[in-house]
PDB file of C-alpha atoms in Angstrom:
ATOM      1  CA  MET A   1       0.000   0.000   0.000  1.00 80.00           C
ATOM      2  CA  SER A   2       1.490   3.336  -1.046  1.00 91.00           C
ATOM      3  CA  ASN A   3       1.423   6.450   1.108  1.00 96.00           C
ATOM      4  CA  VAL A   4       2.181  10.141   0.617  1.00 96.00           C
ATOM      5  CA  ALA A   5       4.914  11.844   2.621  1.00 96.00           C
ATOM      6  CA  ILE A   6       6.583  15.225   2.921  1.00 97.00           C
ATOM      7  CA  LEU A   7      10.239  14.442   2.252  1.00 98.00           C
ATOM      8  CA  HIS A   8      13.102  15.945   4.255  1.00 98.00           C
ATOM      9  CA  ASP A   9      16.010  13.614   3.532  1.00 98.00           C
ATOM     10  CA  LYS A  10      18.229  15.054   0.794  1.00 97.00           C
ATOM     11  CA  GLN A  11      19.974  11.736   0.269  1.00 97.00           C
ATOM     12  CA  GLU A  12      16.677   9.913  -0.263  1.00 98.00           C
ATOM     13  CA  ILE A  13      15.392  12.567  -2.663  1.00 98.00           C
ATOM     14  CA  GLY A  14      18.675  12.736  -4.525  1.00 98.00           C
ATOM     15  CA  ALA A  15      18.847   8.972  -4.992  1.00 98.00           C
ATOM     16  CA  TYR A  16      15.472   9.117  -6.746  1.00 98.00           C
ATOM     17  CA  LEU A  17      16.271  12.170  -8.895  1.00 98.00           C
ATOM     18  CA  TRP A  18      19.642  10.870 -10.047  1.00 98.00           C
ATOM     19  CA  ARG A  19      17.939   7.877 -11.673  1.00 97.00           C
ATOM     20  CA  ASP A  20      17.117  10.294 -14.506  1.00 98.00           C
ATOM     21  CA  PRO A  21      19.291  13.389 -13.986  1.00 98.00           C
ATOM     22  CA  ALA A  22      18.587  15.105 -17.318  1.00 97.00           C
ATOM     23  CA  LEU A  23      14.844  14.975 -16.635  1.00 98.00           C
ATOM     24  CA  HIS A  24      15.184  16.170 -13.039  1.00 98.00           C
ATOM     25  CA  LEU A  25      18.044  18.651 -13.482  1.00 98.00           C
ATOM     26  CA  TYR A  26      16.280  21.635 -11.901  1.00 97.00           C
ATOM     27  CA  ALA A  27      15.143  19.600  -8.909  1.00 98.00           C
ATOM     28  CA  ILE A  28      18.627  18.183  -8.376  1.00 98.00           C
ATOM     29  CA  GLY A  29      20.031  21.705  -8.307  1.00 97.00           C
ATOM     30  CA  ASP A  30      17.423  22.689  -5.735  1.00 97.00           C
ATOM     31  CA  LEU A  31      18.939  20.183  -3.293  1.00 98.00           C
ATOM     32  CA  ASP A  32      21.737  22.733  -2.882  1.00 96.00           C
ATOM     33  CA  ASP A  33      21.622  24.739   0.352  1.00 95.00           C
ATOM     34  CA  PHE A  34      21.259  27.893  -1.757  1.00 93.00           C
ATOM     35  CA  PHE A  35      17.742  26.749  -2.779  1.00 94.00           C
ATOM     36  CA  TRP A  36      16.794  24.135  -0.160  1.00 97.00           C
ATOM     37  CA  SER A  37      14.952  26.486   2.206  1.00 96.00           C
ATOM     38  CA  SER A  38      12.608  27.438  -0.650  1.00 96.00           C
ATOM     39  CA  THR A  39      11.557  23.863  -1.428  1.00 98.00           C
ATOM     40  CA  VAL A  40       8.762  21.510  -0.388  1.00 98.00           C
ATOM     41  CA  TRP A  41       9.140  17.911  -1.532  1.00 98.00           C
ATOM     42  CA  TYR A  42       6.205  15.493  -1.858  1.00 98.00           C
ATOM     43  CA  GLY A  43       6.797  11.768  -2.266  1.00 98.00           C
ATOM     44  CA  LEU A  44       4.790   8.645  -2.917  1.00 98.00           C
ATOM     45  CA  LYS A  45       6.304   5.711  -1.045  1.00 97.00           C
ATOM     46  CA  GLU A  46       5.668   2.011  -0.859  1.00 95.00           C
ATOM     47  CA  GLY A  47       7.471   0.859   2.231  1.00 94.00           C
ATOM     48  CA  GLU A  48      10.966   2.315   1.903  1.00 92.00           C
ATOM     49  CA  ASN A  49      10.702   2.522  -1.886  1.00 96.00           C
ATOM     50  CA  LEU A  50      10.210   6.048  -3.286  1.00 97.00           C
ATOM     51  CA  LEU A  51       7.935   5.759  -6.317  1.00 97.00           C
ATOM     52  CA  ALA A  52       7.435   9.424  -7.324  1.00 98.00           C
ATOM     53  CA  VAL A  53       8.560  12.905  -6.322  1.00 98.00           C
ATOM     54  CA  ALA A  54       7.081  16.370  -6.913  1.00 98.00           C
ATOM     55  CA  LEU A  55       8.787  19.611  -5.934  1.00 98.00           C
ATOM     56  CA  LEU A  56       7.110  22.888  -5.012  1.00 98.00           C
ATOM     57  CA  TYR A  57       9.643  25.710  -5.326  1.00 97.00           C
ATOM     58  CA  THR A  58       8.623  28.830  -3.399  1.00 96.00           C
ATOM     59  CA  GLY A  59      11.649  31.054  -3.942  1.00 91.00           C
ATOM     60  CA  GLY A  60      10.111  33.243  -6.659  1.00 84.00           C
ATOM     61  CA  ASP A  61       7.161  35.605  -6.765  1.00 86.00           C
ATOM     62  CA  LEU A  62       4.956  32.692  -7.853  1.00 94.00           C
ATOM     63  CA  PRO A  63       5.351  29.137  -6.503  1.00 97.00           C
ATOM     64  CA  THR A  64       6.375  26.611  -9.154  1.00 97.00           C
ATOM     65  CA  LEU A  65       5.494  22.924  -9.141  1.00 98.00           C
ATOM     66  CA  LEU A  66       7.914  20.547 -10.867  1.00 98.00           C
ATOM     67  CA  ALA A  67       6.114  17.270 -11.547  1.00 98.00           C
ATOM     68  CA  THR A  68       7.638  15.334 -14.428  1.00 98.00           C
ATOM     69  CA  ALA A  69       8.302  11.644 -14.958  1.00 97.00           C
ATOM     70  CA  ARG A  70       8.815   9.266 -17.838  1.00 95.00           C
ATOM     71  CA  GLN A  71       5.642   7.729 -19.212  1.00 91.00           C
ATOM     72  CA  PRO A  72       3.639   5.953 -18.006  1.00 91.00           C
ATOM     73  CA  ALA A  73       3.812   8.206 -14.928  1.00 92.00           C
ATOM     74  CA  THR A  74       1.044   6.534 -12.952  1.00 96.00           C
ATOM     75  CA  ALA A  75       2.835   6.892  -9.603  1.00 97.00           C
ATOM     76  CA  LEU A  76       3.279  10.634 -10.165  1.00 98.00           C
ATOM     77  CA  ALA A  77      -0.411  10.983 -11.033  1.00 97.00           C
ATOM     78  CA  THR A  78      -1.335   9.172  -7.821  1.00 97.00           C
ATOM     79  CA  LEU A  79       0.956  11.437  -5.813  1.00 98.00           C
ATOM     80  CA  LEU A  80      -0.594  14.637  -7.190  1.00 97.00           C
ATOM     81  CA  SER A  81      -4.158  13.418  -6.811  1.00 95.00           C
ATOM     82  CA  ARG A  82      -3.437  12.832  -3.115  1.00 96.00           C
ATOM     83  CA  THR A  83      -1.545  16.093  -2.496  1.00 96.00           C
ATOM     84  CA  VAL A  84      -3.597  18.543  -4.562  1.00 94.00           C
ATOM     85  CA  HIS A  85      -5.219  19.873  -1.368  1.00 91.00           C
ATOM     86  CA  LEU A  86      -1.763  20.850  -0.052  1.00 94.00           C
ATOM     87  CA  LEU A  87      -0.828  23.029  -3.024  1.00 95.00           C
ATOM     88  CA  PRO A  88      -1.226  26.827  -3.250  1.00 95.00           C
ATOM     89  CA  GLN A  89      -4.342  28.360  -4.755  1.00 94.00           C
ATOM     90  CA  ARG A  90      -2.263  29.745  -7.627  1.00 96.00           C
ATOM     91  CA  PHE A  91       1.010  28.432  -8.977  1.00 97.00           C
ATOM     92  CA  TYR A  92       3.020  27.773 -12.122  1.00 97.00           C
ATOM     93  CA  ALA A  93       3.706  24.170 -13.111  1.00 98.00           C
ATOM     94  CA  HIS A  94       5.959  21.981 -15.243  1.00 98.00           C
ATOM     95  CA  LEU A  95       3.929  18.830 -15.857  1.00 98.00           C
ATOM     96  CA  SER A  96       4.016  15.453 -17.532  1.00 97.00           C
ATOM     97  CA  PRO A  97       0.687  14.505 -19.177  1.00 96.00           C
ATOM     98  CA  GLU A  98      -0.334  12.247 -16.272  1.00 97.00           C
ATOM     99  CA  ALA A  99       0.448  14.996 -13.766  1.00 97.00           C
ATOM    100  CA  ARG A 100      -1.642  17.448 -15.789  1.00 97.00           C
ATOM    101  CA  ASP A 101      -4.577  15.048 -15.809  1.00 97.00           C
ATOM    102  CA  ALA A 102      -4.300  14.486 -12.061  1.00 96.00           C
ATOM    103  CA  LEU A 103      -4.610  18.234 -11.392  1.00 97.00           C
ATOM    104  CA  ALA A 104      -7.316  18.916 -13.974  1.00 95.00           C
ATOM    105  CA  ALA A 105     -10.210  17.700 -11.817  1.00 90.00           C
ATOM    106  CA  ALA A 106      -9.552  20.242  -9.059  1.00 94.00           C
ATOM    107  CA  CYS A 107      -7.772  23.068 -10.900  1.00 95.00           C
ATOM    108  CA  MET A 108      -8.029  25.323 -13.914  1.00 96.00           C
ATOM    109  CA  LEU A 109      -4.979  24.885 -16.120  1.00 97.00           C
ATOM    110  CA  GLU A 110      -3.958  27.626 -18.530  1.00 98.00           C
ATOM    111  CA  PRO A 111      -1.516  26.158 -21.079  1.00 98.00           C
ATOM    112  CA  ARG A 112       1.821  27.906 -21.539  1.00 97.00           C
ATOM    113  CA  GLY A 113       3.083  25.613 -24.260  1.00 97.00           C
ATOM    114  CA  LEU A 114       5.002  22.442 -24.962  1.00 98.00           C
ATOM    115  CA  HIS A 115       8.615  22.615 -23.823  1.00 98.00           C
ATOM    116  CA  PHE A 116      11.750  20.579 -24.399  1.00 98.00           C
ATOM    117  CA  LYS A 117      14.378  19.647 -21.864  1.00 98.00           C
ATOM    118  CA  MET A 118      17.797  19.711 -23.486  1.00 98.00           C
ATOM    119  CA  ALA A 119      21.128  18.510 -22.108  1.00 98.00           C
ATOM    120  CA  LEU A 120      24.697  19.130 -23.227  1.00 98.00           C
ATOM    121  CA  ARG A 121      25.771  15.852 -24.856  1.00 98.00           C
ATOM    122  CA  ASP A 122      28.670  16.957 -27.092  1.00 98.00           C
ATOM    123  CA  PRO A 123      30.678  19.598 -25.191  1.00 98.00           C
ATOM    124  CA  GLY A 124      33.491  19.392 -27.729  1.00 97.00           C
ATOM    125  CA  ARG A 125      31.456  21.633 -30.029  1.00 97.00           C
ATOM    126  CA  LEU A 126      31.905  24.497 -27.571  1.00 98.00           C
ATOM    127  CA  ASN A 127      35.567  24.724 -28.529  1.00 95.00           C
ATOM    128  CA  ASP A 128      34.632  25.711 -32.090  1.00 95.00           C
ATOM    129  CA  ILE A 129      33.213  29.044 -30.880  1.00 96.00           C
ATOM    130  CA  ASP A 130      35.386  32.153 -30.524  1.00 96.00           C
ATOM    131  CA  ILE A 131      34.476  33.532 -27.086  1.00 96.00           C
ATOM    132  CA  SER A 132      36.746  36.569 -27.100  1.00 92.00           C
ATOM    133  CA  GLY A 133      35.050  39.739 -25.918  1.00 92.00           C
ATOM    134  CA  ILE A 134      33.079  37.986 -23.171  1.00 97.00           C
ATOM    135  CA  GLU A 135      32.690  39.735 -19.815  1.00 98.00           C
ATOM    136  CA  ARG A 136      31.865  37.897 -16.594  1.00 98.00           C
ATOM    137  CA  LEU A 137      29.093  39.815 -14.857  1.00 98.00           C
ATOM    138  CA  THR A 138      29.057  40.448 -11.101  1.00 97.00           C
ATOM    139  CA  PRO A 139      26.324  41.519  -8.664  1.00 97.00           C
ATOM    140  CA  ALA A 140      27.346  45.115  -9.419  1.00 97.00           C
ATOM    141  CA  ALA A 141      25.588  44.656 -12.778  1.00 97.00           C
ATOM    142  CA  THR A 142      22.247  43.576 -11.253  1.00 97.00           C
ATOM    143  CA  ASP A 143      20.389  46.823 -11.934  1.00 97.00           C
ATOM    144  CA  GLU A 144      21.775  46.889 -15.468  1.00 97.00           C
ATOM    145  CA  LEU A 145      20.594  43.312 -15.988  1.00 98.00           C
ATOM    146  CA  LEU A 146      17.105  44.099 -14.704  1.00 97.00           C
ATOM    147  CA  ALA A 147      16.826  46.956 -17.202  1.00 97.00           C
ATOM    148  CA  PHE A 148      18.297  44.812 -19.986  1.00 97.00           C
ATOM    149  CA  TYR A 149      15.792  41.997 -19.452  1.00 97.00           C
ATOM    150  CA  ALA A 150      12.870  44.408 -19.156  1.00 96.00           C
ATOM    151  CA  HIS A 151      13.721  45.704 -22.613  1.00 96.00           C
ATOM    152  CA  SER A 152      15.039  42.577 -24.343  1.00 96.00           C
ATOM    153  CA  TYR A 153      13.180  39.721 -22.633  1.00 95.00           C
ATOM    154  CA  PRO A 154       9.928  41.028 -21.043  1.00 93.00           C
ATOM    155  CA  GLY A 155       8.104  38.458 -18.948  1.00 85.00           C
ATOM    156  CA  ASN A 156      11.326  36.550 -18.343  1.00 87.00           C
ATOM    157  CA  TRP A 157      11.940  35.130 -14.840  1.00 86.00           C
ATOM    158  CA  PHE A 158      15.198  36.494 -13.460  1.00 92.00           C
ATOM    159  CA  ASP A 159      16.336  35.844  -9.886  1.00 91.00           C
ATOM    160  CA  PRO A 160      19.005  38.475  -9.137  1.00 93.00           C
ATOM    161  CA  ARG A 161      20.513  36.152  -6.501  1.00 91.00           C
ATOM    162  CA  MET A 162      21.810  33.945  -9.285  1.00 93.00           C
ATOM    163  CA  VAL A 163      24.295  36.609 -10.377  1.00 97.00           C
ATOM    164  CA  GLU A 164      26.070  35.880  -7.092  1.00 95.00           C
ATOM    165  CA  THR A 165      27.091  32.490  -8.488  1.00 94.00           C
ATOM    166  CA  GLY A 166      29.458  34.215 -10.903  1.00 95.00           C
ATOM    167  CA  GLN A 167      27.841  32.297 -13.756  1.00 97.00           C
ATOM    168  CA  TYR A 168      26.493  35.212 -15.804  1.00 98.00           C
ATOM    169  CA  VAL A 169      28.350  36.485 -18.851  1.00 98.00           C
ATOM    170  CA  GLY A 170      27.697  39.302 -21.278  1.00 98.00           C
ATOM    171  CA  ILE A 171      28.820  40.872 -24.523  1.00 98.00           C
ATOM    172  CA  ARG A 172      28.976  44.670 -24.772  1.00 98.00           C
ATOM    173  CA  GLY A 173      28.805  46.998 -27.741  1.00 96.00           C
ATOM    174  CA  GLU A 174      31.182  49.821 -28.557  1.00 94.00           C
ATOM    175  CA  ASN A 175      29.164  52.185 -26.347  1.00 95.00           C
ATOM    176  CA  GLY A 176      29.460  49.821 -23.365  1.00 96.00           C
ATOM    177  CA  ASN A 177      25.822  48.722 -23.390  1.00 96.00           C
ATOM    178  CA  LEU A 178      24.976  45.057 -22.958  1.00 98.00           C
ATOM    179  CA  LEU A 179      24.139  43.400 -26.261  1.00 98.00           C
ATOM    180  CA  SER A 180      23.724  39.773 -25.149  1.00 98.00           C
ATOM    181  CA  VAL A 181      23.632  37.876 -21.849  1.00 98.00           C
ATOM    182  CA  ALA A 182      23.694  34.217 -20.820  1.00 98.00           C
ATOM    183  CA  GLY A 183      23.119  33.017 -17.275  1.00 98.00           C
ATOM    184  CA  VAL A 184      21.718  30.279 -15.080  1.00 97.00           C
ATOM    185  CA  HIS A 185      18.421  29.522 -13.405  1.00 95.00           C
ATOM    186  CA  VAL A 186      20.023  26.835 -11.247  1.00 95.00           C
ATOM    187  CA  TYR A 187      23.672  26.301 -10.357  1.00 97.00           C
ATOM    188  CA  SER A 188      25.078  23.878  -7.807  1.00 97.00           C
ATOM    189  CA  ALA A 189      28.762  23.065  -7.542  1.00 96.00           C
ATOM    190  CA  GLU A 190      27.782  20.722  -4.696  1.00 96.00           C
ATOM    191  CA  GLN A 191      25.450  18.678  -6.931  1.00 97.00           C
ATOM    192  CA  ARG A 192      27.588  19.434 -10.007  1.00 97.00           C
ATOM    193  CA  VAL A 193      24.656  20.539 -12.152  1.00 98.00           C
ATOM    194  CA  ALA A 194      23.561  23.746 -13.862  1.00 98.00           C
ATOM    195  CA  ALA A 195      20.433  24.823 -15.735  1.00 98.00           C
ATOM    196  CA  LEU A 196      20.917  27.644 -18.221  1.00 98.00           C
ATOM    197  CA  GLY A 197      18.502  30.549 -18.308  1.00 96.00           C
ATOM    198  CA  ASN A 198      18.029  34.249 -18.982  1.00 96.00           C
ATOM    199  CA  ILE A 199      19.744  33.939 -22.368  1.00 97.00           C
ATOM    200  CA  THR A 200      18.817  36.744 -24.721  1.00 96.00           C
ATOM    201  CA  THR A 201      20.113  39.447 -27.043  1.00 97.00           C
ATOM    202  CA  ALA A 202      19.031  43.058 -27.401  1.00 97.00           C
ATOM    203  CA  PRO A 203      16.536  43.325 -30.301  1.00 97.00           C
ATOM    204  CA  ALA A 204      18.774  45.627 -32.361  1.00 96.00           C
ATOM    205  CA  ALA A 205      21.706  43.191 -32.107  1.00 97.00           C
ATOM    206  CA  ARG A 206      19.941  39.954 -33.046  1.00 95.00           C
ATOM    207  CA  GLY A 207      20.970  37.824 -35.990  1.00 94.00           C
ATOM    208  CA  ARG A 208      24.691  38.156 -35.291  1.00 95.00           C
ATOM    209  CA  GLY A 209      25.159  34.951 -33.286  1.00 95.00           C
ATOM    210  CA  LEU A 210      25.888  36.792 -30.046  1.00 97.00           C
ATOM    211  CA  ALA A 211      23.722  34.505 -27.900  1.00 96.00           C
ATOM    212  CA  THR A 212      25.583  31.494 -29.290  1.00 96.00           C
ATOM    213  CA  VAL A 213      28.900  33.030 -28.270  1.00 97.00           C
ATOM    214  CA  ALA A 214      27.665  34.006 -24.796  1.00 98.00           C
ATOM    215  CA  THR A 215      26.157  30.574 -24.191  1.00 98.00           C
ATOM    216  CA  ALA A 216      29.314  28.796 -25.347  1.00 98.00           C
ATOM    217  CA  ALA A 217      31.415  30.915 -23.009  1.00 98.00           C
ATOM    218  CA  LEU A 218      29.077  30.243 -20.110  1.00 98.00           C
ATOM    219  CA  CYS A 219      29.070  26.489 -20.722  1.00 98.00           C
ATOM    220  CA  ARG A 220      32.863  26.373 -20.894  1.00 98.00           C
ATOM    221  CA  SER A 221      32.960  28.179 -17.556  1.00 97.00           C
ATOM    222  CA  LEU A 222      30.365  25.878 -15.986  1.00 98.00           C
ATOM    223  CA  LEU A 223      32.159  22.706 -17.070  1.00 98.00           C
ATOM    224  CA  GLN A 224      34.953  23.609 -14.664  1.00 97.00           C
ATOM    225  CA  THR A 225      32.624  22.866 -11.737  1.00 97.00           C
ATOM    226  CA  VAL A 226      29.657  20.796 -13.024  1.00 98.00           C
ATOM    227  CA  ASP A 227      29.134  17.539 -14.896  1.00 97.00           C
ATOM    228  CA  LEU A 228      25.631  18.101 -16.249  1.00 98.00           C
ATOM    229  CA  ILE A 229      24.327  21.217 -18.034  1.00 98.00           C
ATOM    230  CA  GLY A 230      20.760  21.476 -19.260  1.00 98.00           C
ATOM    231  CA  LEU A 231      17.994  23.909 -20.061  1.00 98.00           C
ATOM    232  CA  ASN A 232      14.287  24.221 -20.783  1.00 97.00           C
ATOM    233  CA  VAL A 233      13.078  25.783 -24.047  1.00 97.00           C
ATOM    234  CA  ARG A 234       9.727  26.259 -25.733  1.00 97.00           C
ATOM    235  CA  ALA A 235       9.214  23.667 -28.447  1.00 98.00           C
ATOM    236  CA  ASP A 236       8.257  26.394 -30.939  1.00 97.00           C
ATOM    237  CA  ASN A 237      11.418  28.455 -30.325  1.00 95.00           C
ATOM    238  CA  ILE A 238      13.088  27.115 -33.442  1.00 95.00           C
ATOM    239  CA  ALA A 239      15.952  29.617 -33.479  1.00 91.00           C
ATOM    240  CA  ALA A 240      16.960  28.924 -29.873  1.00 93.00           C
ATOM    241  CA  ILE A 241      16.776  25.155 -30.341  1.00 96.00           C
ATOM    242  CA  ALA A 242      18.982  25.397 -33.428  1.00 94.00           C
ATOM    243  CA  CYS A 243      21.479  27.488 -31.448  1.00 94.00           C
ATOM    244  CA  TYR A 244      21.615  24.937 -28.637  1.00 97.00           C
ATOM    245  CA  ARG A 245      22.001  22.037 -31.053  1.00 97.00           C
ATOM    246  CA  ARG A 246      25.006  23.787 -32.649  1.00 96.00           C
ATOM    247  CA  LEU A 247      26.564  23.943 -29.198  1.00 98.00           C
ATOM    248  CA  GLY A 248      26.124  20.222 -28.561  1.00 98.00           C
ATOM    249  CA  PHE A 249      22.758  20.084 -26.777  1.00 98.00           C
ATOM    250  CA  ALA A 250      20.142  17.422 -27.508  1.00 98.00           C
ATOM    251  CA  VAL A 251      16.464  17.065 -26.567  1.00 98.00           C
ATOM    252  CA  VAL A 252      16.075  14.570 -23.718  1.00 98.00           C
ATOM    253  CA  ALA A 253      12.409  15.014 -22.700  1.00 97.00           C
ATOM    254  CA  GLU A 254       9.178  16.894 -23.331  1.00 97.00           C
ATOM    255  CA  TYR A 255       6.811  18.466 -20.831  1.00 98.00           C
ATOM    256  CA  GLU A 256       4.148  21.181 -20.694  1.00 98.00           C
ATOM    257  CA  GLU A 257       3.978  24.382 -18.675  1.00 98.00           C
ATOM    258  CA  TYR A 258       0.780  25.721 -17.126  1.00 98.00           C
ATOM    259  CA  MET A 259      -0.546  28.492 -14.959  1.00 98.00           C
ATOM    260  CA  VAL A 260      -2.707  26.729 -12.396  1.00 98.00           C
ATOM    261  CA  HIS A 261      -5.604  28.226 -10.417  1.00 95.00           C
ATOM    262  CA  LEU A 262      -8.066  26.969  -7.863  1.00 79.00           C
ATOM    263  CA  LYS A 263     -11.385  26.166  -9.501  1.00 83.00           C
ATOM    264  CA  PRO A 264     -14.292  28.377  -8.343  1.00 73.00           C
ATOM    265  CA  PHE A 265     -16.146  26.972  -5.373  1.00 55.00           C
ATOM    266  CA  SER A 266     -13.606  24.189  -4.906  1.00 46.00           C
ATOM    267  CA  GLY A 267     -12.019  23.641  -1.524  1.00 48.00           C
ATOM    268  CA  ASN A 268      -8.928  21.999  -2.912  1.00 51.00           C
ATOM    269  CA  CYS A 269      -6.037  22.694  -5.248  1.00 53.00           C
TER     270      CYS A 269
END
């Protein structure tokens, strides 16, 4: 008989996540002390055997539920159907199809598109990119980054704390303004993983391959301290996917993103 539990043992959680590290990259990174205090972990257990895990990350303005598993994800669906009453009334979610279906009875799901998980499989390709002119960005550039993303990547999720990792790089124009930036959403030297994020180029500078250069430089930096680099990208972002493939990334999984709300007159979600 399976039962639901709130998980607190990093070693137990990690042992489950590392069975499929490319799929669970973000969650693995969140085992790091830098993120741990902003996490709630739900597990479905049968005896001592952990069958499924879902993570609620609360570190941003909007809680985010990470609930993905390889199909058929029946254990994950069971877990969510039994924990739906513990979730916030409004949250963002990364979901496998079975997880989506488990939430649909109690919640309104607003689709935000099919996404791919990609992982760096051929890092040798990074050496073919000339990364001269790259600048490593420090926390002193936080305000500049906020303004840059507001103009070049509106609606993007940027956690200024991540600049403290030292894993943000930029390319500047002749006037000193940022033209392109590549950074991380998750970085853990302890877990030896990183998830790329906040990669964009100023509209007037697009089409010159600057994001490719910035991303290559960032990956070469990250490989000094991590073994696994991945990212999430919308399935319809053809240009970005092509860029990542040139750098040695490959698609390793699909999932869907949703905005999730409590259904009217429902006591659970």
